[in-house]
PDB file of C-alpha atoms in Angstrom:
ATOM      1  CA  MET X   1     -69.122  26.825  53.015  1.00 40.00           C
ATOM      2  CA  LYS X   2     -69.410  25.124  49.642  1.00 41.00           C
ATOM      3  CA  LYS X   3     -68.382  28.308  47.872  1.00 41.00           C
ATOM      4  CA  VAL X   4     -65.246  28.563  49.987  1.00 40.00           C
ATOM      5  CA  MET X   5     -64.322  24.948  49.256  1.00 38.00           C
ATOM      6  CA  PHE X   6     -64.942  25.456  45.531  1.00 37.00           C
ATOM      7  CA  MET X   7     -62.775  28.572  45.280  1.00 35.00           C
ATOM      8  CA  PRO X   8     -59.400  26.769  45.560  1.00 38.00           C
ATOM      9  CA  VAL X   9     -60.439  24.533  42.668  1.00 35.00           C
ATOM     10  CA  LEU X  10     -61.234  27.573  40.527  1.00 35.00           C
ATOM     11  CA  LEU X  11     -57.937  29.188  41.440  1.00 35.00           C
ATOM     12  CA  ALA X  12     -56.047  26.004  40.591  1.00 37.00           C
ATOM     13  CA  LEU X  13     -57.746  25.805  37.194  1.00 37.00           C
ATOM     14  CA  ALA X  14     -56.955  29.444  36.485  1.00 39.00           C
ATOM     15  CA  ALA X  15     -53.316  28.846  37.382  1.00 38.00           C
ATOM     16  CA  CYS X  16     -53.139  26.052  34.810  1.00 42.00           C
ATOM     17  CA  GLY X  17     -53.615  28.654  32.124  1.00 43.00           C
ATOM     18  CA  GLY X  18     -56.445  27.305  30.032  1.00 46.00           C
ATOM     19  CA  ALA X  19     -58.631  24.465  28.955  1.00 54.00           C
ATOM     20  CA  SER X  20     -58.086  20.880  29.997  1.00 63.00           C
ATOM     21  CA  ASN X  21     -59.226  19.557  26.611  1.00 92.00           C
ATOM     22  CA  ILE X  22     -60.177  21.566  23.546  1.00 97.00           C
ATOM     23  CA  ASN X  23     -61.714  18.801  21.430  1.00 96.00           C
ATOM     24  CA  GLU X  24     -65.283  19.751  20.467  1.00 97.00           C
ATOM     25  CA  ASP X  25     -64.884  23.308  21.821  1.00 98.00           C
ATOM     26  CA  LYS X  26     -67.156  25.732  19.979  1.00 98.00           C
ATOM     27  CA  VAL X  27     -67.225  29.454  19.373  1.00 98.00           C
ATOM     28  CA  PHE X  28     -70.506  30.946  18.188  1.00 98.00           C
ATOM     29  CA  PHE X  29     -71.474  33.653  15.712  1.00 98.00           C
ATOM     30  CA  ALA X  30     -74.340  36.041  15.121  1.00 97.00           C
ATOM     31  CA  PHE X  31     -76.643  35.550  12.149  1.00 97.00           C
ATOM     32  CA  ASP X  32     -74.977  36.338   8.808  1.00 97.00           C
ATOM     33  CA  SER X  33     -71.657  37.140  10.498  1.00 98.00           C
ATOM     34  CA  ALA X  34     -68.125  35.795  10.739  1.00 98.00           C
ATOM     35  CA  GLU X  35     -67.082  38.383  13.345  1.00 98.00           C
ATOM     36  CA  LEU X  36     -65.607  36.924  16.508  1.00 98.00           C
ATOM     37  CA  THR X  37     -66.921  38.288  19.774  1.00 97.00           C
ATOM     38  CA  SER X  38     -64.457  39.137  22.532  1.00 97.00           C
ATOM     39  CA  GLY X  39     -65.630  36.032  24.389  1.00 97.00           C
ATOM     40  CA  ALA X  40     -64.991  33.837  21.342  1.00 98.00           C
ATOM     41  CA  THR X  41     -61.549  35.393  20.888  1.00 98.00           C
ATOM     42  CA  ASN X  42     -60.717  34.681  24.538  1.00 98.00           C
ATOM     43  CA  ASP X  43     -61.878  31.079  24.120  1.00 98.00           C
ATOM     44  CA  LEU X  44     -59.610  30.688  21.083  1.00 98.00           C
ATOM     45  CA  LYS X  45     -56.681  32.213  22.978  1.00 98.00           C
ATOM     46  CA  SER X  46     -57.289  29.608  25.675  1.00 97.00           C
ATOM     47  CA  GLN X  47     -57.177  26.932  22.983  1.00 98.00           C
ATOM     48  CA  ALA X  48     -53.850  28.350  21.779  1.00 98.00           C
ATOM     49  CA  THR X  49     -52.490  28.129  25.331  1.00 98.00           C
ATOM     50  CA  TYR X  50     -53.548  24.492  25.463  1.00 97.00           C
ATOM     51  CA  MET X  51     -51.899  23.799  22.086  1.00 97.00           C
ATOM     52  CA  LYS X  52     -48.647  25.408  23.229  1.00 98.00           C
ATOM     53  CA  LYS X  53     -48.577  22.999  26.171  1.00 97.00           C
ATOM     54  CA  ASN X  54     -49.564  20.012  23.999  1.00 97.00           C
ATOM     55  CA  LYS X  55     -47.294  20.131  20.975  1.00 96.00           C
ATOM     56  CA  ASP X  56     -48.460  16.678  19.843  1.00 95.00           C
ATOM     57  CA  ILE X  57     -51.863  17.889  18.659  1.00 96.00           C
ATOM     58  CA  ASN X  58     -53.138  19.593  15.549  1.00 97.00           C
ATOM     59  CA  VAL X  59     -56.624  20.973  15.098  1.00 98.00           C
ATOM     60  CA  VAL X  60     -59.233  21.147  12.385  1.00 98.00           C
ATOM     61  CA  LEU X  61     -61.520  24.149  12.735  1.00 98.00           C
ATOM     62  CA  GLU X  62     -64.914  23.265  11.275  1.00 98.00           C
ATOM     63  CA  GLY X  63     -67.044  26.190  10.083  1.00 98.00           C
ATOM     64  CA  HIS X  64     -70.806  25.635  10.422  1.00 98.00           C
ATOM     65  CA  CYS X  65     -73.875  27.697   9.522  1.00 98.00           C
ATOM     66  CA  ASP X  66     -77.593  27.511  10.082  1.00 97.00           C
ATOM     67  CA  GLU X  67     -79.976  26.204   7.431  1.00 96.00           C
ATOM     68  CA  ARG X  68     -80.939  29.570   5.955  1.00 96.00           C
ATOM     69  CA  GLY X  69     -79.364  30.866   2.763  1.00 96.00           C
ATOM     70  CA  SER X  70     -77.922  29.099  -0.270  1.00 97.00           C
ATOM     71  CA  THR X  71     -75.457  26.234  -0.097  1.00 97.00           C
ATOM     72  CA  GLU X  72     -72.764  28.330  -1.771  1.00 98.00           C
ATOM     73  CA  TYR X  73     -73.262  31.308   0.532  1.00 98.00           C
ATOM     74  CA  ASN X  74     -73.104  29.151   3.648  1.00 98.00           C
ATOM     75  CA  LEU X  75     -70.004  27.280   2.475  1.00 98.00           C
ATOM     76  CA  ALA X  76     -68.269  30.645   2.012  1.00 98.00           C
ATOM     77  CA  LEU X  77     -69.507  31.940   5.378  1.00 98.00           C
ATOM     78  CA  GLY X  78     -68.399  28.755   7.153  1.00 98.00           C
ATOM     79  CA  ALA X  79     -64.957  29.082   5.545  1.00 98.00           C
ATOM     80  CA  LEU X  80     -64.700  32.698   6.678  1.00 98.00           C
ATOM     81  CA  ARG X  81     -65.687  31.770  10.226  1.00 98.00           C
ATOM     82  CA  ALA X  82     -63.121  28.955  10.376  1.00 98.00           C
ATOM     83  CA  GLY X  83     -60.465  31.225   8.857  1.00 98.00           C
ATOM     84  CA  ASN X  84     -61.108  33.955  11.413  1.00 98.00           C
ATOM     85  CA  ALA X  85     -60.807  31.416  14.219  1.00 98.00           C
ATOM     86  CA  ALA X  86     -57.569  30.069  12.714  1.00 98.00           C
ATOM     87  CA  HIS X  87     -56.185  33.600  12.512  1.00 98.00           C
ATOM     88  CA  VAL X  88     -56.486  33.962  16.295  1.00 98.00           C
ATOM     89  CA  LEU X  89     -54.549  30.725  16.895  1.00 98.00           C
ATOM     90  CA  LEU X  90     -51.826  31.771  14.436  1.00 98.00           C
ATOM     91  CA  LYS X  91     -51.591  35.236  15.981  1.00 98.00           C
ATOM     92  CA  GLU X  92     -51.103  33.549  19.371  1.00 98.00           C
ATOM     93  CA  GLY X  93     -48.058  31.696  18.016  1.00 98.00           C
ATOM     94  CA  ILE X  94     -49.465  28.343  16.903  1.00 98.00           C
ATOM     95  CA  GLU X  95     -47.595  26.997  13.885  1.00 98.00           C
ATOM     96  CA  PRO X  96     -49.665  27.160  10.664  1.00 98.00           C
ATOM     97  CA  GLU X  97     -49.096  23.490   9.860  1.00 98.00           C
ATOM     98  CA  ARG X  98     -50.938  22.573  13.080  1.00 98.00           C
ATOM     99  CA  VAL X  99     -54.144  24.417  12.145  1.00 98.00           C
ATOM    100  CA  HIS X 100     -56.468  23.313   9.341  1.00 98.00           C
ATOM    101  CA  THR X 101     -59.886  24.598   8.362  1.00 98.00           C
ATOM    102  CA  ILE X 102     -62.930  23.155   6.649  1.00 98.00           C
ATOM    103  CA  SER X 103     -66.366  24.553   5.944  1.00 98.00           C
ATOM    104  CA  TYR X 104     -69.485  22.465   6.184  1.00 98.00           C
ATOM    105  CA  GLY X 105     -71.751  25.452   5.631  1.00 97.00           C
ATOM    106  CA  LYS X 106     -75.284  24.278   6.253  1.00 96.00           C
ATOM    107  CA  GLU X 107     -74.643  20.796   4.872  1.00 95.00           C
ATOM    108  CA  ASN X 108     -73.661  19.152   8.166  1.00 93.00           C
ATOM    109  CA  PRO X 109     -75.847  20.600  10.941  1.00 95.00           C
ATOM    110  CA  GLN X 110     -74.709  19.606  14.399  1.00 95.00           C
ATOM    111  CA  TYR X 111     -78.117  20.184  15.946  1.00 95.00           C
ATOM    112  CA  PRO X 112     -81.256  18.960  14.165  1.00 94.00           C
ATOM    113  CA  GLY X 113     -84.350  21.093  14.001  1.00 94.00           C
ATOM    114  CA  THR X 114     -85.385  24.566  13.047  1.00 94.00           C
ATOM    115  CA  GLY X 115     -85.975  27.900  14.749  1.00 96.00           C
ATOM    116  CA  GLU X 116     -83.678  30.526  16.248  1.00 97.00           C
ATOM    117  CA  ALA X 117     -82.563  28.460  19.257  1.00 97.00           C
ATOM    118  CA  ILE X 118     -81.313  25.667  16.974  1.00 97.00           C
ATOM    119  CA  TRP X 119     -79.954  28.041  14.329  1.00 98.00           C
ATOM    120  CA  ALA X 120     -77.880  29.862  16.961  1.00 98.00           C
ATOM    121  CA  LYS X 121     -76.260  26.577  18.028  1.00 98.00           C
ATOM    122  CA  ASN X 122     -75.421  25.664  14.426  1.00 98.00           C
ATOM    123  CA  ARG X 123     -73.653  29.005  13.756  1.00 98.00           C
ATOM    124  CA  ASN X 124     -70.270  27.957  15.095  1.00 98.00           C
ATOM    125  CA  VAL X 125     -66.702  26.881  14.588  1.00 98.00           C
ATOM    126  CA  THR X 126     -65.984  23.545  16.242  1.00 98.00           C
ATOM    127  CA  THR X 127     -62.432  22.577  17.149  1.00 98.00           C
ATOM    128  CA  LYS X 128     -61.503  18.943  16.435  1.00 98.00           C
ATOM    129  CA  VAL X 129     -58.237  17.693  17.881  1.00 97.00           C
ATOM    130  CA  LYS X 130     -56.012  15.475  15.752  1.00 91.00           C
ATOM    131  CA  THR X 131     -52.853  13.896  17.144  1.00 80.00           C
ATOM    132  CA  LYS X 132     -49.703  14.020  15.059  1.00 71.00           C
TER     133      LYS X 132
END
């Protein structure tokens, strides 16, 4: 019975065409990679849909890396990750002046600690919403 009651809510959310709030949304990357997975690309397309409906917001795409590798390497990798994410939004029709990128590399870890579970969380692009 609960599943039946929950289904109309899911259908209503799907009909809305995307996320209800994209601030702090994250897409994740494999080790030593800036390649977007199909799931990450779909998440970014959903963000673009949200931005089309909310013309009063801009975003900053923050590129993050895990703690391994040099500072310079990780700054470049974070920039590439953020740039690839931005490319999806632009391809979906978001105006370039609404999308900004920054790389924090490994210098601003979002999750403290060490080990693969933590490193995997820190390999991301985080969307930050800014109002115009």
